[in-house]
Short mmCIF file of C-alpha atoms in Angstrom, two decimals:
data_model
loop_
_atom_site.label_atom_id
_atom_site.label_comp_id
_atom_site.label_asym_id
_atom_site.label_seq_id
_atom_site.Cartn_x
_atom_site.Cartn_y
_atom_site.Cartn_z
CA UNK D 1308 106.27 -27.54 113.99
CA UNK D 1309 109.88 -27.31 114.04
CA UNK D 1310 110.49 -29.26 111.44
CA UNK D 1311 108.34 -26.58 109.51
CA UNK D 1312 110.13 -24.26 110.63
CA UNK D 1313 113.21 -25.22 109.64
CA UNK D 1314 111.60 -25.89 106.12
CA UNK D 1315 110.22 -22.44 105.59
CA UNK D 1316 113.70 -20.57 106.43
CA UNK D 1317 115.65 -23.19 103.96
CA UNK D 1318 113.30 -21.76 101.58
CA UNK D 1319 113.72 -18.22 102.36
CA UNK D 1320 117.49 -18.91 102.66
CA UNK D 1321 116.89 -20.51 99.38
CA UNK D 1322 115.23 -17.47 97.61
CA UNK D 1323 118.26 -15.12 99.29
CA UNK D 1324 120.68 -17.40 97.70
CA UNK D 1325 119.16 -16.87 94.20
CA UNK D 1326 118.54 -13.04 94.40
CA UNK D 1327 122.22 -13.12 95.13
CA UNK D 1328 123.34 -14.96 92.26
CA UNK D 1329 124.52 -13.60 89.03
CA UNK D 1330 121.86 -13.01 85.85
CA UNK D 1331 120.98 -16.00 83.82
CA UNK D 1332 122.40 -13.34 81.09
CA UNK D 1333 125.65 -12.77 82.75
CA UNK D 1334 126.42 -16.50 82.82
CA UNK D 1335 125.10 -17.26 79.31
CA UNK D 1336 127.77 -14.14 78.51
CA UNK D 1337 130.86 -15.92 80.83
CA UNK D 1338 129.77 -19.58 78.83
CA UNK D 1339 130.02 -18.32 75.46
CA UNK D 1340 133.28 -16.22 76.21
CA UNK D 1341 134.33 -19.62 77.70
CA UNK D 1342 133.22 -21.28 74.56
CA UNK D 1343 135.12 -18.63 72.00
CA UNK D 1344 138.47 -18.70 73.79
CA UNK D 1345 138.41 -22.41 73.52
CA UNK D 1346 137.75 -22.55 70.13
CA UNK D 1347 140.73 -20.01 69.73
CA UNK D 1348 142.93 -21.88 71.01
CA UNK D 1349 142.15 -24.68 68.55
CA UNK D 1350 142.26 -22.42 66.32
CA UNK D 1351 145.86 -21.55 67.27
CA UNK D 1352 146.86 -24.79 67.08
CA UNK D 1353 145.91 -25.86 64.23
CA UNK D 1354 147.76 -22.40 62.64
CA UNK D 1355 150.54 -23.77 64.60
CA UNK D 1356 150.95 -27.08 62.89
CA UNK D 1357 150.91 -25.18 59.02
CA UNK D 1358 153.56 -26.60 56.99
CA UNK D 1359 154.76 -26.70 53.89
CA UNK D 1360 153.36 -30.33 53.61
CA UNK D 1361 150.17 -29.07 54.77
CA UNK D 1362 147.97 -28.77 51.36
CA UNK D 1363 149.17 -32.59 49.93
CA UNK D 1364 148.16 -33.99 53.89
CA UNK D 1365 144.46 -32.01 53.10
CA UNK D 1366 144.25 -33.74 49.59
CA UNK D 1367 144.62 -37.00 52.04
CA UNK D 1368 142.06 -35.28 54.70
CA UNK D 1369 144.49 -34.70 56.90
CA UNK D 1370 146.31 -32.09 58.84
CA UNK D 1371 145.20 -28.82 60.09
CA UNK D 1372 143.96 -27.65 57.11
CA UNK D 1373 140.87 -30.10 57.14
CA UNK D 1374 140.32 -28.54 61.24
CA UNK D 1375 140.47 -24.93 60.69
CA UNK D 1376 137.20 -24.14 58.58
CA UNK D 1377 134.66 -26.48 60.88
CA UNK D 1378 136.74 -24.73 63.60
CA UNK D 1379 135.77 -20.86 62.46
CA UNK D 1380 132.42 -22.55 61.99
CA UNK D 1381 132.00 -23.36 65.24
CA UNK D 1382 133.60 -19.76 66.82
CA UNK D 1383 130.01 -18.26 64.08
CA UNK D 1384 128.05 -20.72 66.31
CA UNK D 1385 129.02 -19.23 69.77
CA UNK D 1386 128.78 -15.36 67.95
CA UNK D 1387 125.40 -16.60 66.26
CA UNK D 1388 124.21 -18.23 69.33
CA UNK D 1389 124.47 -15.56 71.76
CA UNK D 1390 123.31 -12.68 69.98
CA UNK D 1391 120.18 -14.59 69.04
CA UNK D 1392 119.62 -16.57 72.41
CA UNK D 1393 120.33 -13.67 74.57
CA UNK D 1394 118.47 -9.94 75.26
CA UNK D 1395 121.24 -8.16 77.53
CA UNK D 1396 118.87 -6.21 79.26
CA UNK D 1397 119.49 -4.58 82.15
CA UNK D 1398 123.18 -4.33 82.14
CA UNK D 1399 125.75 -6.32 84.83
CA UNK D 1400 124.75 -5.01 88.27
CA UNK D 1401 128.67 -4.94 89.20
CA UNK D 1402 127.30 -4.17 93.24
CA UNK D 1403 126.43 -8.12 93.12
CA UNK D 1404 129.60 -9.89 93.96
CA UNK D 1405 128.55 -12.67 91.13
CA UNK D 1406 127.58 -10.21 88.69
CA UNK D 1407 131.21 -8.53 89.33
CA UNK D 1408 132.90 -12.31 89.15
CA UNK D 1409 131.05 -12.86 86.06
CA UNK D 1410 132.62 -9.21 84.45
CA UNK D 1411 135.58 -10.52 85.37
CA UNK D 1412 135.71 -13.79 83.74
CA UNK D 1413 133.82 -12.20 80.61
CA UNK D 1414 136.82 -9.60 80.04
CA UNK D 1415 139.04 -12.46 80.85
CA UNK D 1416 138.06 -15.01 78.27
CA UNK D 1417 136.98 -12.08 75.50
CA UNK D 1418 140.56 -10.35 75.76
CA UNK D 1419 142.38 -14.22 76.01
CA UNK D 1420 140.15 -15.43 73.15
CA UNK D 1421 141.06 -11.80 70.77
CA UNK D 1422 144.52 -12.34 71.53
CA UNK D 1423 144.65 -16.46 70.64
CA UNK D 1424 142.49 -15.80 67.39
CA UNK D 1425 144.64 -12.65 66.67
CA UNK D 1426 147.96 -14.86 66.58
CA UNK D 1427 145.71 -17.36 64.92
CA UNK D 1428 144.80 -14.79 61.99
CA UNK D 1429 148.35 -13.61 61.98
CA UNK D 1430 149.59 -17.01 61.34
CA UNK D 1431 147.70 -17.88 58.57
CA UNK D 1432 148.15 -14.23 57.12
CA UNK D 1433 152.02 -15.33 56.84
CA UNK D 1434 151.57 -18.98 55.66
CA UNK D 1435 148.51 -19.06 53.97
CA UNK D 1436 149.06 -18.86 50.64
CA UNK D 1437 152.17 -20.33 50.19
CA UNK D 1438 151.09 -23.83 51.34
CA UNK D 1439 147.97 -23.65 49.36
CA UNK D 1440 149.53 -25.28 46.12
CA UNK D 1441 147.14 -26.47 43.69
CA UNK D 1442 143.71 -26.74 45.86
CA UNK D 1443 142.20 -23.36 44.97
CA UNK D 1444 139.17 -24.56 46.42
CA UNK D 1445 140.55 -25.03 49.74
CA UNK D 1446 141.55 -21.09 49.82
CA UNK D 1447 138.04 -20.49 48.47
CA UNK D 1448 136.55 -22.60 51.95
CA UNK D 1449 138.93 -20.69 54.22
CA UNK D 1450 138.09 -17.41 52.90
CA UNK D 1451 134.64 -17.55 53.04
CA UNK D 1452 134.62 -19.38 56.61
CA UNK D 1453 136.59 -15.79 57.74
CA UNK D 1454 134.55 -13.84 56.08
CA UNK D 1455 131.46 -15.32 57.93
CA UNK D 1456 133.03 -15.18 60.90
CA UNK D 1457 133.37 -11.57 60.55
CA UNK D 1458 129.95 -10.85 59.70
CA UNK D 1459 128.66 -11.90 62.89
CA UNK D 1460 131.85 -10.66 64.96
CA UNK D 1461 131.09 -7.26 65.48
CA UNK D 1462 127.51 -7.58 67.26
CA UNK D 1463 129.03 -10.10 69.52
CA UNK D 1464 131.36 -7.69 70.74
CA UNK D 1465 128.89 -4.79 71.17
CA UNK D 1466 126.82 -6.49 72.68
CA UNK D 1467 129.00 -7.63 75.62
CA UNK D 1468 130.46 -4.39 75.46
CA UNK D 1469 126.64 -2.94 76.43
CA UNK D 1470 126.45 -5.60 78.82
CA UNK D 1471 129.06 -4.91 80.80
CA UNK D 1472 129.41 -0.77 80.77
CA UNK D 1473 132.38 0.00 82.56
CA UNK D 1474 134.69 -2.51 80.39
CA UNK D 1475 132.78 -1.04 77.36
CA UNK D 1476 135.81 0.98 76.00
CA UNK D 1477 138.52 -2.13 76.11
CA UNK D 1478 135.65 -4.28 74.45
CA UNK D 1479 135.94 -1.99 71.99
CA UNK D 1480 139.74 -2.09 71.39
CA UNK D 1481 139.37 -5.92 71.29
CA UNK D 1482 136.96 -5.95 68.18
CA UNK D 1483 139.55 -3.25 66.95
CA UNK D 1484 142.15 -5.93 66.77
CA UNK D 1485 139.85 -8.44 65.92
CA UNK D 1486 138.88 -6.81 62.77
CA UNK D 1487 141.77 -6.04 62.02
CA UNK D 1488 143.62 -8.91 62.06
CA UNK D 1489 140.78 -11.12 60.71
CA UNK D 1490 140.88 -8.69 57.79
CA UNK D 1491 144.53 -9.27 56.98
CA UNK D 1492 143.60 -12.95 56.81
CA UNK D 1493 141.00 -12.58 54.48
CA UNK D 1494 143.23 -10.57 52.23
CA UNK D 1495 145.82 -13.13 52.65
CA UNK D 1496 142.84 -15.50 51.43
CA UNK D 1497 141.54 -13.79 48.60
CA UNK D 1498 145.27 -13.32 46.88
CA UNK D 1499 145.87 -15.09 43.30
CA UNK D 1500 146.61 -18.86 44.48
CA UNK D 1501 149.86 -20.44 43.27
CA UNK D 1502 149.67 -23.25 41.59
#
């Protein structure tokens, strides 16, 4: 009998626990932002390591050239993903300690993630081009990768902006920058190639 008991109030200690646990949205929302400022920082890296060697090391398969379109492939996965996998409804109940941890680390990745990808963009705004040389194809690839990116950018960002209300404005200013400095890129992109 005790031992019964002690089973039935694990359980309802169990069911406690799990009312008291953030939304399977909310942490499908922290992974992806997880997932995104990851990939930016790859993405920043590879920028990083654009050289003036950079286009004859791609006609080799090599250098960060041959990373940066499969890596803005995989930041359209995590956009694509989430808008399709997830329904935000209701909102972040920030009164739930885990729902307000989960806010937190949302805003945290998003804003890290917009600024990592902005310096990305910025980069390759500046050296784009130039290092392009004679692989007009190559400029072709990374222009369209952007422009994908960007198609699928903007309802990413809204919709963790109308999941999590009261961070809804600053969401806002972060697809702001991110529009705006993945636009520069694809200008950079779309400029007559030097050969």
């Amino acid at each position: 009998m005790t031992r019964l008991l002690t089973v039935f109030l694990s359980a309802l200690a169990a069911v406690g626990c799990v009312s008291a646990q953030a939304s399977p949205n909310a942490q499908t929302a922290v992974d992806k932002t997880r997932e995104y400022f990851n990939e930016a920082l790859a993405l920043r890296a590879q920028t990083d390591e654009i050289g003036t060697l950079s286009c004859v090391e791609y006609a080799l398969n090599m250098g960060p050239y041959t990373k940066i379109v499969p890596t803005l492939e995989r930041i359209k996965g995590i956009f694509d993903a989430y808008k399709q996998i997830v329904n935000f409804q209701p909102p972040l109940n920030l009164s739930i300690p885990e729902e307000a941890a989960a806010g937190n680390n949302i805003v945290y990745f998003l804003g890290a993630a917009t600024i990592e990808i902005g310096e990305a963009f910025d980069r390759m705004t500046k050296t784009g081009t130039a290092n392009l040389c004679t692989l007009p194809m190559l400029g072709t690839k990374i222009k369209k990768a952007l422009q994908d990116v960007k198609a699928v950018s903007r309802p990413f960002y809204l919709s963790l902006a109308s999941f999590h209300l009261t961070e809804a404005q600053d969401i806002g200013g972060s697809l702001f920058s991110f529009e705006s400095n993945i636009e520069a890129a694809i200008q950079a992109y779309s400029s007559p190639i030097p050969v």
